[in-house]
Short mmCIF file of C-alpha atoms in Angstrom, two decimals:
data_model
loop_
_atom_site.label_atom_id
_atom_site.label_comp_id
_atom_site.label_asym_id
_atom_site.label_seq_id
_atom_site.Cartn_x
_atom_site.Cartn_y
_atom_site.Cartn_z
CA UNK A 1 -6.78 10.09 -15.26
CA UNK A 2 -9.98 9.98 -17.14
CA UNK A 3 -13.11 8.80 -16.32
CA UNK A 4 -12.22 8.59 -12.73
CA UNK A 5 -14.58 9.45 -10.36
CA UNK A 6 -15.66 9.17 -6.68
CA UNK A 7 -16.51 5.21 -6.96
CA UNK A 8 -13.99 4.32 -9.13
CA UNK A 9 -11.16 3.06 -6.99
CA UNK A 10 -13.81 1.05 -4.58
CA UNK A 11 -15.74 -0.39 -7.69
CA UNK A 12 -12.35 -1.67 -9.33
CA UNK A 13 -10.50 -2.61 -6.04
CA UNK A 14 -13.48 -4.03 -3.73
CA UNK A 15 -13.00 -8.13 -4.42
CA UNK A 16 -9.06 -7.71 -3.46
CA UNK A 17 -9.00 -4.70 -1.24
CA UNK A 18 -8.76 -6.59 2.01
CA UNK A 19 -6.17 -8.86 0.35
CA UNK A 20 -4.26 -6.34 -1.01
CA UNK A 21 -4.17 -4.11 2.13
CA UNK A 22 -3.87 -6.75 4.99
CA UNK A 23 -0.72 -5.22 6.10
CA UNK A 24 -2.67 -2.60 7.23
CA UNK A 25 -3.73 -3.41 10.73
CA UNK A 26 -6.53 -1.59 12.04
CA UNK A 27 -6.33 -2.85 15.38
CA UNK A 28 -4.00 0.47 16.59
CA UNK A 29 -6.64 2.40 14.81
CA UNK A 30 -9.89 0.93 16.51
CA UNK A 31 -7.89 1.05 20.29
CA UNK A 32 -7.39 4.86 19.52
CA UNK A 33 -10.40 5.88 17.99
CA UNK A 34 -12.24 3.96 21.21
CA UNK A 35 -10.35 6.24 23.51
CA UNK A 36 -10.78 9.28 21.79
CA UNK A 37 -14.93 8.52 21.56
CA UNK A 38 -15.02 7.78 25.36
CA UNK A 39 -13.22 10.86 26.25
CA UNK A 40 -15.59 13.17 23.99
CA UNK A 41 -18.96 14.27 24.20
CA UNK A 42 -21.68 11.63 23.60
CA UNK A 43 -23.43 11.01 20.29
CA UNK A 44 -23.23 8.69 17.42
CA UNK A 45 -19.84 8.62 14.95
CA UNK A 46 -19.65 8.60 11.38
CA UNK A 47 -16.81 7.00 9.37
CA UNK A 48 -16.02 8.86 5.70
CA UNK A 49 -15.47 6.10 2.98
CA UNK A 50 -16.43 3.05 5.47
CA UNK A 51 -15.15 0.91 2.96
CA UNK A 52 -15.17 -3.08 3.78
CA UNK A 53 -15.44 -2.05 7.23
CA UNK A 54 -12.00 -3.03 8.39
CA UNK A 55 -12.33 -0.35 11.28
CA UNK A 56 -16.15 0.21 11.49
CA UNK A 57 -17.06 -3.23 12.25
CA UNK A 58 -14.67 -3.49 15.04
CA UNK A 59 -15.48 -0.65 16.96
CA UNK A 60 -18.92 -1.43 16.44
CA UNK A 61 -18.51 -4.86 18.09
CA UNK A 62 -17.35 -2.63 21.15
CA UNK A 63 -20.80 -0.95 21.55
CA UNK A 64 -20.56 2.24 19.48
CA UNK A 65 -23.09 3.80 17.38
CA UNK A 66 -21.43 4.04 14.39
CA UNK A 67 -22.97 5.07 10.49
CA UNK A 68 -21.05 4.97 7.39
CA UNK A 69 -20.60 7.03 3.92
CA UNK A 70 -18.87 5.59 0.99
CA UNK A 71 -19.37 6.00 -2.72
CA UNK A 72 -18.59 2.47 -3.71
CA UNK A 73 -21.67 0.45 -3.26
CA UNK A 74 -19.18 -3.20 -4.18
CA UNK A 75 -17.31 -2.03 -1.31
CA UNK A 76 -19.70 -1.95 1.07
CA UNK A 77 -21.25 -5.02 0.05
CA UNK A 78 -17.67 -6.63 1.06
CA UNK A 79 -18.58 -5.08 4.36
CA UNK A 80 -22.25 -6.28 4.85
CA UNK A 81 -21.11 -9.76 3.79
CA UNK A 82 -18.93 -9.63 7.18
CA UNK A 83 -20.29 -10.84 10.60
CA UNK A 84 -21.62 -7.50 12.02
CA UNK A 85 -21.10 -5.37 8.88
CA UNK A 86 -25.04 -5.66 7.83
CA UNK A 87 -26.07 -3.63 11.17
CA UNK A 88 -23.87 -0.70 10.34
CA UNK A 89 -26.12 1.80 8.36
CA UNK A 90 -24.27 3.09 5.37
CA UNK A 91 -25.29 5.62 2.98
CA UNK A 92 -24.19 6.13 -0.75
CA UNK A 93 -22.49 9.04 -1.38
CA UNK A 94 -19.88 11.48 -1.83
CA UNK A 95 -17.61 11.80 1.26
CA UNK A 96 -17.33 15.52 0.62
CA UNK A 97 -20.92 15.93 1.32
CA UNK A 98 -20.76 14.45 4.34
CA UNK A 99 -24.63 13.31 4.54
CA UNK A 100 -25.44 10.13 6.45
CA UNK A 101 -29.03 10.49 5.18
CA UNK A 102 -30.51 11.93 8.59
CA UNK A 103 -30.04 15.11 10.47
CA UNK A 104 -28.14 13.53 13.14
CA UNK A 105 -25.13 15.70 14.73
CA UNK A 106 -21.61 13.53 15.60
CA UNK A 107 -19.43 12.88 18.34
CA UNK A 108 -16.70 12.01 15.82
CA UNK A 109 -16.28 11.84 12.41
CA UNK A 110 -13.28 10.00 10.85
CA UNK A 111 -11.36 8.83 7.91
CA UNK A 112 -8.73 6.51 7.93
CA UNK A 113 -6.32 4.89 5.20
CA UNK A 114 -5.26 8.61 3.73
CA UNK A 115 -8.79 7.99 2.04
CA UNK A 116 -9.57 11.84 2.80
CA UNK A 117 -6.81 12.57 -0.50
CA UNK A 118 -9.31 10.55 -2.62
CA UNK A 119 -11.28 14.10 -2.98
CA UNK A 120 -9.63 15.24 -5.99
CA UNK A 121 -9.42 18.97 -5.80
CA UNK A 122 -8.57 21.38 -3.12
CA UNK A 123 -12.13 22.59 -3.40
CA UNK A 124 -13.61 19.12 -2.44
CA UNK A 125 -11.27 18.63 0.50
CA UNK A 126 -12.35 22.06 2.19
CA UNK A 127 -16.40 21.49 1.40
CA UNK A 128 -15.55 18.32 3.40
CA UNK A 129 -14.00 19.97 6.41
CA UNK A 130 -16.84 22.50 6.34
CA UNK A 131 -19.66 19.85 6.44
CA UNK A 132 -17.93 17.76 8.90
CA UNK A 133 -17.77 21.25 11.15
CA UNK A 134 -21.63 21.60 10.26
CA UNK A 135 -22.14 18.14 11.61
CA UNK A 136 -20.30 17.98 14.88
CA UNK A 137 -21.52 18.61 18.32
CA UNK A 138 -19.64 20.89 20.03
CA UNK A 139 -16.66 19.42 21.25
CA UNK A 140 -16.59 16.86 18.42
CA UNK A 141 -13.76 15.62 16.76
CA UNK A 142 -12.35 15.15 13.21
CA UNK A 143 -10.05 12.39 12.97
CA UNK A 144 -7.84 12.04 10.03
CA UNK A 145 -5.02 9.30 9.11
CA UNK A 146 -3.01 10.69 6.37
CA UNK A 147 0.21 10.10 4.55
CA UNK A 148 2.86 12.58 3.97
CA UNK A 149 4.13 12.14 0.66
CA UNK A 150 8.04 11.46 -0.05
CA UNK A 151 8.83 13.45 -2.95
CA UNK A 152 12.40 11.82 -2.97
CA UNK A 153 10.49 8.58 -4.37
CA UNK A 154 10.04 10.33 -7.66
CA UNK A 155 12.57 10.50 -10.52
CA UNK A 156 10.91 13.15 -13.63
CA UNK A 157 7.74 13.03 -11.08
CA UNK A 158 7.08 9.32 -11.98
CA UNK A 159 7.89 6.02 -10.08
CA UNK A 160 7.31 2.20 -10.55
CA UNK A 161 7.72 -0.02 -7.51
CA UNK A 162 7.55 -3.95 -7.07
CA UNK A 163 5.02 -4.12 -4.24
CA UNK A 164 5.13 -8.05 -4.42
CA UNK A 165 7.30 -10.64 -6.06
CA UNK A 166 6.23 -14.26 -5.72
CA UNK A 167 6.57 -17.45 -7.59
CA UNK A 168 3.42 -17.19 -9.48
CA UNK A 169 2.84 -13.25 -9.78
CA UNK A 170 4.16 -10.12 -9.47
CA UNK A 171 2.39 -6.68 -8.50
CA UNK A 172 3.74 -3.54 -9.51
CA UNK A 173 2.50 0.22 -8.28
CA UNK A 174 3.57 3.03 -11.45
CA UNK A 175 2.64 6.38 -9.98
CA UNK A 176 2.93 9.75 -12.13
CA UNK A 177 3.44 12.87 -10.03
CA UNK A 178 1.54 16.27 -10.63
CA UNK A 179 3.37 18.99 -8.32
CA UNK A 180 1.11 21.79 -9.57
CA UNK A 181 -2.36 20.10 -8.67
CA UNK A 182 -0.42 18.25 -6.01
CA UNK A 183 -2.03 14.89 -7.53
CA UNK A 184 -1.25 11.27 -7.89
CA UNK A 185 -2.25 9.25 -10.51
CA UNK A 186 -1.37 5.19 -10.32
CA UNK A 187 -1.99 1.79 -10.84
CA UNK A 188 -1.88 -1.24 -9.27
CA UNK A 189 -0.59 -3.76 -12.03
CA UNK A 190 -0.81 -7.46 -11.06
CA UNK A 191 0.85 -9.94 -13.44
CA UNK A 192 -0.11 -13.41 -13.04
CA UNK A 193 -0.44 -16.83 -15.49
CA UNK A 194 -4.24 -15.57 -15.58
CA UNK A 195 -3.12 -12.23 -17.28
CA UNK A 196 -2.77 -8.97 -16.55
CA UNK A 197 -5.24 -7.00 -13.93
CA UNK A 198 -4.92 -2.88 -13.46
CA UNK A 199 -6.57 -1.50 -10.60
CA UNK A 200 -6.38 2.68 -10.75
CA UNK A 201 -6.32 4.94 -7.88
CA UNK A 202 -6.07 8.96 -7.98
CA UNK A 203 -5.39 11.34 -4.97
CA UNK A 204 -5.01 14.67 -4.21
CA UNK A 205 -2.65 15.31 -1.19
CA UNK A 206 -2.27 18.18 1.07
CA UNK A 207 0.46 18.86 3.54
CA UNK A 208 -0.34 18.88 7.14
CA UNK A 209 -0.18 22.45 7.35
CA UNK A 210 -2.63 22.94 4.27
CA UNK A 211 -5.36 20.73 6.39
CA UNK A 212 -4.74 22.62 9.62
CA UNK A 213 -5.68 25.91 7.40
CA UNK A 214 -8.97 23.99 5.89
CA UNK A 215 -9.58 23.01 9.60
CA UNK A 216 -9.20 26.81 10.67
CA UNK A 217 -11.72 28.04 7.65
CA UNK A 218 -14.08 25.39 8.74
CA UNK A 219 -13.94 26.22 12.58
CA UNK A 220 -12.11 23.76 13.90
CA UNK A 221 -8.85 23.68 15.97
CA UNK A 222 -6.37 21.04 16.12
CA UNK A 223 -5.98 19.33 19.28
CA UNK A 224 -3.28 16.43 18.44
CA UNK A 225 -1.05 15.18 15.74
CA UNK A 226 0.79 12.28 16.22
CA UNK A 227 2.99 10.11 14.18
CA UNK A 228 0.65 7.14 14.44
CA UNK A 229 -2.23 5.45 16.36
CA UNK A 230 -0.22 4.84 19.25
CA UNK A 231 0.63 8.49 19.92
CA UNK A 232 4.08 8.36 18.37
CA UNK A 233 5.56 12.11 18.21
CA UNK A 234 5.24 13.58 14.59
CA UNK A 235 8.53 13.91 12.99
CA UNK A 236 7.26 14.95 9.52
CA UNK A 237 7.39 12.10 7.45
CA UNK A 238 5.59 8.80 6.89
CA UNK A 239 1.59 9.36 8.07
CA UNK A 240 0.05 11.09 10.68
CA UNK A 241 -3.12 11.20 12.73
CA UNK A 242 -4.70 14.54 13.39
CA UNK A 243 -7.45 15.06 15.96
CA UNK A 244 -9.54 18.61 15.13
CA UNK A 245 -12.13 19.60 17.43
CA UNK A 246 -15.15 21.81 17.27
CA UNK A 247 -14.99 24.37 20.24
CA UNK A 248 -17.62 23.89 22.58
#
């Protein structure tokens, strides 16, 4: 997908992101992250790709010292317009750099909703792990929520799904799959009486074993891998929540 950069998704989706992803209830993520924070070392917490604050704001309301990084000023503007969102420091930048604008070390760094895969190359993903490891205190955790790609969905490396059909609009998701670069390039397509709206998205997926290797290269050790935020067993499909730890 030409002319697609770190901020493209947020800049083109900010005004509809919360509405289109209302089915992604963050309550379980907030509860699990709070428990992990309480059992870990003391210190501030950093969210990569903070977005519209759907997880960050509820965590901050629980008294957790939170910071954020995001490439999209439009997404952050949505967060700052929400109650409590303007009190969370957010730095504009590429999450691969893990640069919150301070020299702070963090007790936890996390990224949810598969946003880690918005880093478009293996090199960027490896760099993110390395920078996370440098920013964690000993015993600190790196927590990721990622999808496990379902290759059965793709015929001739492409798919078109009707995500929502209503009386006055239809929302389609069209995706092309590049199995060599492990890349999905897609469009959310909203067709309504008002016309057609396109919302592009690209991601470079990584298999769980590949993420484990990235963690090892960065000096992190895997502590948990669950099938969801409730600690369900990981069965190899759907999504996974993985917790890596910096050795004390």
